[in-house]
GROMACS .gro file of C-alpha atoms in nm:
model
  201
    1MET     CA    1  -4.322  -4.867  -2.126
    2LYS     CA    2  -4.283  -4.617  -2.423
    3ILE     CA    3  -4.561  -4.379  -2.502
    4SER     CA    4  -4.641  -4.286  -2.860
    5ILE     CA    5  -4.907  -4.070  -3.029
    6ASP     CA    6  -5.121  -4.165  -3.336
    7ILE     CA    7  -5.162  -3.807  -3.480
    8ASN     CA    8  -5.333  -3.928  -3.802
    9SER     CA    9  -5.659  -3.972  -3.613
   10TYR     CA   10  -5.653  -3.619  -3.489
   11PRO     CA   11  -5.821  -3.321  -3.670
   12ASP     CA   12  -5.629  -3.055  -3.849
   13LYS     CA   13  -5.616  -2.752  -3.623
   14LEU     CA   14  -5.459  -2.856  -3.290
   15ALA     CA   15  -5.377  -2.681  -2.967
   16LEU     CA   16  -5.150  -2.831  -2.697
   17LEU     CA   17  -5.171  -2.706  -2.337
   18TYR     CA   18  -4.812  -2.642  -2.247
   19SER     CA   19  -4.656  -2.561  -1.915
   20GLY     CA   20  -4.285  -2.644  -1.951
   21GLY     CA   21  -4.342  -2.936  -1.718
   22ALA     CA   22  -4.233  -3.303  -1.797
   23ASP     CA   23  -4.587  -3.414  -1.909
   24SER     CA   24  -4.671  -3.130  -2.154
   25THR     CA   25  -4.309  -3.120  -2.282
   26LEU     CA   26  -4.313  -3.490  -2.367
   27LEU     CA   27  -4.645  -3.448  -2.537
   28TYR     CA   28  -4.501  -3.153  -2.745
   29TYR     CA   29  -4.204  -3.369  -2.853
   30LEU     CA   30  -4.408  -3.676  -2.936
   31THR     CA   31  -4.668  -3.461  -3.128
   32LEU     CA   32  -4.397  -3.275  -3.316
   33ASP     CA   33  -4.229  -3.600  -3.412
   34ALA     CA   34  -4.565  -3.749  -3.520
   35LEU     CA   35  -4.643  -3.441  -3.726
   36VAL     CA   36  -4.318  -3.447  -3.918
   37ASN     CA   37  -4.412  -3.799  -4.030
   38CYS     CA   38  -4.779  -3.730  -4.073
   39SER     CA   39  -4.943  -3.789  -4.410
   40PHE     CA   40  -5.189  -3.503  -4.347
   41LYS     CA   41  -5.103  -3.134  -4.301
   42LYS     CA   42  -5.195  -3.021  -3.951
   43SER     CA   43  -5.119  -2.705  -3.745
   44LEU     CA   44  -5.018  -2.700  -3.386
   45ASP     CA   45  -5.023  -2.412  -3.136
   46LEU     CA   46  -4.865  -2.457  -2.787
   47ILE     CA   47  -5.088  -2.277  -2.540
   48LEU     CA   48  -4.894  -2.151  -2.249
   49PHE     CA   49  -5.086  -2.001  -1.949
   50ASP     CA   50  -4.907  -1.854  -1.654
   51ARG     CA   51  -4.944  -1.993  -1.303
   52TYR     CA   52  -4.898  -1.829  -0.968
   53ASN     CA   53  -4.537  -1.969  -0.941
   54LYS     CA   54  -4.461  -1.783  -1.274
   55PRO     CA   55  -4.289  -2.054  -1.484
   56VAL     CA   56  -4.353  -1.876  -1.810
   57GLU     CA   57  -4.000  -1.763  -1.876
   58LYS     CA   58  -3.868  -2.121  -1.810
   59ALA     CA   59  -4.135  -2.273  -2.037
   60VAL     CA   60  -4.059  -2.025  -2.315
   61SER     CA   61  -3.686  -2.088  -2.286
   62LEU     CA   62  -3.740  -2.470  -2.300
   63TYR     CA   63  -3.980  -2.435  -2.593
   64ASN     CA   64  -3.725  -2.230  -2.790
   65SER     CA   65  -3.452  -2.486  -2.707
   66ILE     CA   66  -3.653  -2.778  -2.831
   67ARG     CA   67  -3.758  -2.587  -3.149
   68GLU     CA   68  -3.396  -2.522  -3.225
   69GLU     CA   69  -3.267  -2.870  -3.144
   70PHE     CA   70  -3.533  -3.050  -3.350
   71LYS     CA   71  -3.567  -2.789  -3.619
   72ASP     CA   72  -3.931  -2.735  -3.537
   73THR     CA   73  -4.098  -2.511  -3.814
   74ILE     CA   74  -4.443  -2.648  -3.744
   75THR     CA   75  -4.558  -2.504  -3.408
   76ASN     CA   76  -4.642  -2.163  -3.271
   77LEU     CA   77  -4.651  -2.051  -2.904
   78ARG     CA   78  -4.952  -1.863  -2.768
   79ILE     CA   79  -4.953  -1.717  -2.422
   80ILE     CA   80  -5.280  -1.681  -2.228
   81GLU     CA   81  -5.289  -1.429  -1.933
   82LEU     CA   82  -5.526  -1.505  -1.647
   83GLU     CA   83  -5.606  -1.347  -1.307
   84ASP     CA   84  -5.343  -1.399  -1.040
   85THR     CA   85  -5.600  -1.508  -0.785
   86MET     CA   86  -5.712  -1.817  -0.982
   87PRO     CA   87  -5.600  -2.162  -0.861
   88ASN     CA   88  -5.374  -2.348  -1.094
   89ASN     CA   89  -5.610  -2.629  -1.184
   90LEU     CA   90  -5.891  -2.383  -1.262
   91ARG     CA   91  -5.655  -2.191  -1.480
   92ILE     CA   92  -5.639  -2.496  -1.701
   93LEU     CA   93  -6.007  -2.516  -1.731
   94GLU     CA   94  -6.049  -2.143  -1.798
   95THR     CA   95  -5.775  -2.166  -2.063
   96ILE     CA   96  -5.956  -2.446  -2.238
   97LYS     CA   97  -6.274  -2.237  -2.229
   98ILE     CA   98  -6.098  -1.926  -2.380
   99ILE     CA   99  -5.935  -2.120  -2.672
  100SER     CA  100  -6.201  -2.384  -2.743
  101ASP     CA  101  -6.356  -2.205  -3.039
  102ASP     CA  102  -6.027  -2.146  -3.208
  103TYR     CA  103  -5.915  -2.514  -3.257
  104ASP     CA  104  -6.060  -2.848  -3.379
  105ALA     CA  105  -5.894  -3.029  -3.079
  106ILE     CA  106  -5.714  -2.947  -2.759
  107MET     CA  107  -5.438  -3.182  -2.644
  108TRP     CA  108  -5.384  -3.209  -2.268
  109ALA     CA  109  -5.104  -3.414  -2.114
  110VAL     CA  110  -5.295  -3.495  -1.785
  111ASN     CA  111  -5.205  -3.841  -1.654
  112GLN     CA  112  -5.300  -4.072  -1.368
  113TYR     CA  113  -5.201  -3.975  -1.019
  114PRO     CA  114  -5.011  -4.222  -0.794
  115ASP     CA  115  -5.239  -4.449  -0.595
  116ASP     CA  116  -5.071  -4.330  -0.276
  117THR     CA  117  -5.264  -4.009  -0.195
  118SER     CA  118  -4.987  -3.890   0.055
  119ILE     CA  119  -4.782  -3.811  -0.262
  120ARG     CA  120  -5.059  -3.623  -0.444
  121PRO     CA  121  -5.351  -3.568  -0.216
  122LYS     CA  122  -5.693  -3.461  -0.327
  123THR     CA  123  -5.807  -3.106  -0.241
  124GLU     CA  124  -6.103  -2.888  -0.311
  125TYR     CA  125  -5.921  -2.785  -0.640
  126THR     CA  126  -5.850  -3.141  -0.767
  127VAL     CA  127  -5.999  -3.182  -1.108
  128ASN     CA  128  -6.157  -3.513  -1.199
  129PHE     CA  129  -5.981  -3.561  -1.532
  130ASN     CA  130  -6.175  -3.881  -1.616
  131LYS     CA  131  -6.490  -3.679  -1.684
  132PHE     CA  132  -6.308  -3.503  -1.971
  133LYS     CA  133  -6.235  -3.827  -2.167
  134ALA     CA  134  -6.564  -3.820  -2.351
  135ASP     CA  135  -6.530  -3.445  -2.446
  136ASP     CA  136  -6.537  -3.414  -2.824
  137LYS     CA  137  -6.281  -3.125  -2.828
  138LEU     CA  138  -6.022  -3.261  -2.582
  139ARG     CA  139  -5.759  -3.519  -2.655
  140LEU     CA  140  -5.593  -3.684  -2.342
  141PRO     CA  141  -5.331  -3.922  -2.484
  142PHE     CA  142  -5.157  -3.970  -2.138
  143ALA     CA  143  -5.487  -4.034  -1.946
  144ASP     CA  144  -5.415  -4.403  -1.890
  145TYR     CA  145  -5.045  -4.346  -1.796
  146LYS     CA  146  -4.863  -4.240  -1.473
  147LYS     CA  147  -4.564  -4.024  -1.421
  148THR     CA  148  -4.348  -4.334  -1.422
  149ASP     CA  149  -4.445  -4.389  -1.781
  150ILE     CA  150  -4.368  -4.021  -1.871
  151ILE     CA  151  -4.018  -4.041  -1.713
  152GLU     CA  152  -3.949  -4.388  -1.873
  153THR     CA  153  -4.042  -4.258  -2.216
  154PHE     CA  154  -3.796  -3.959  -2.186
  155ILE     CA  155  -3.527  -4.213  -2.099
  156LYS     CA  156  -3.607  -4.459  -2.385
  157LEU     CA  157  -3.615  -4.164  -2.631
  158ASP     CA  158  -3.275  -4.055  -2.505
  159LEU     CA  159  -3.425  -3.717  -2.400
  160MET     CA  160  -3.297  -3.694  -2.047
  161HIS     CA  161  -3.128  -3.359  -2.132
  162ILE     CA  162  -3.472  -3.222  -2.210
  163LEU     CA  163  -3.636  -3.376  -1.899
  164GLU     CA  164  -3.368  -3.209  -1.690
  165GLN     CA  165  -3.485  -2.864  -1.828
  166THR     CA  166  -3.853  -2.912  -1.743
  167HIS     CA  167  -4.021  -2.729  -1.453
  168THR     CA  168  -4.236  -2.929  -1.226
  169CYS     CA  169  -4.232  -2.754  -0.884
  170GLY     CA  170  -4.550  -2.577  -0.785
  171GLU     CA  171  -4.376  -2.321  -0.558
  172PRO     CA  172  -4.239  -1.981  -0.662
  173GLY     CA  173  -3.877  -2.040  -0.560
  174ALA     CA  174  -3.569  -2.021  -0.779
  175VAL     CA  175  -3.515  -2.401  -0.750
  176PRO     CA  176  -3.743  -2.690  -0.704
  177CYS     CA  177  -3.866  -2.711  -0.336
  178GLY     CA  178  -3.869  -3.099  -0.329
  179LYS     CA  179  -4.174  -3.081  -0.096
  180CYS     CA  180  -4.480  -2.983  -0.297
  181PHE     CA  181  -4.691  -3.262  -0.443
  182ASN     CA  182  -4.559  -3.198  -0.790
  183CYS     CA  183  -4.201  -3.243  -0.665
  184ARG     CA  184  -4.310  -3.555  -0.453
  185GLU     CA  185  -4.479  -3.711  -0.758
  186ARG     CA  186  -4.169  -3.661  -0.975
  187SER     CA  187  -3.942  -3.804  -0.707
  188TRP     CA  188  -4.181  -4.097  -0.658
  189ALA     CA  189  -4.169  -4.175  -1.031
  190PHE     CA  190  -3.785  -4.179  -1.042
  191SER     CA  191  -3.784  -4.400  -0.727
  192GLN     CA  192  -4.031  -4.646  -0.880
  193LEU     CA  193  -3.793  -4.679  -1.175
  194SER     CA  194  -3.500  -4.728  -0.921
  195LEU     CA  195  -3.341  -4.404  -1.047
  196GLU     CA  196  -3.197  -4.111  -0.863
  197PRO     CA  197  -3.461  -3.833  -0.874
  198ASN     CA  198  -3.415  -3.528  -1.097
  199LEU     CA  199  -3.645  -3.248  -1.012
  200GLY     CA  200  -3.565  -3.026  -1.314
  201ILE     CA  201  -3.540  -2.650  -1.282
   0.00000   0.00000   0.00000
């Protein structure tokens, strides 16, 4: 399956929640590609919020790399700083709250978790993303897809070199731990596609 974005139906002033992970990076690329070919003039800010594992530098580096490769003159990067003690999922919700009045729509690359809860178990911080589908401000273009669809789209678009630069791991180490639920989900997706897992950076 190859995911695409119909940007013409979106409002003019857009924000995209960006982490440097596979999901938000694919959404950035697809949105950029759609905007280049869009018949309406729209603006796009990528909203980067730091997490406790501190991936901001990696995310900024990847963003700059994509901007250069694809000659992106459309987007801007905006970094939101939050309290260090806030759990990652709650940081997403707080970021949405902070920026909500500044944009016509906020794009969020959240996608379906694997059915196997041993890969990505539910915790007290798990956000029920389905309840946001009806929100007038949010756009969830990946809400009906799984990580397998994300990985497969990278492959079909010949963007493996970008996927390899994405940061998925939820732990603060220098390299992906391979054990956190983020790493397990990414490994699961590659395995479902009969591919050797690539955990990124």
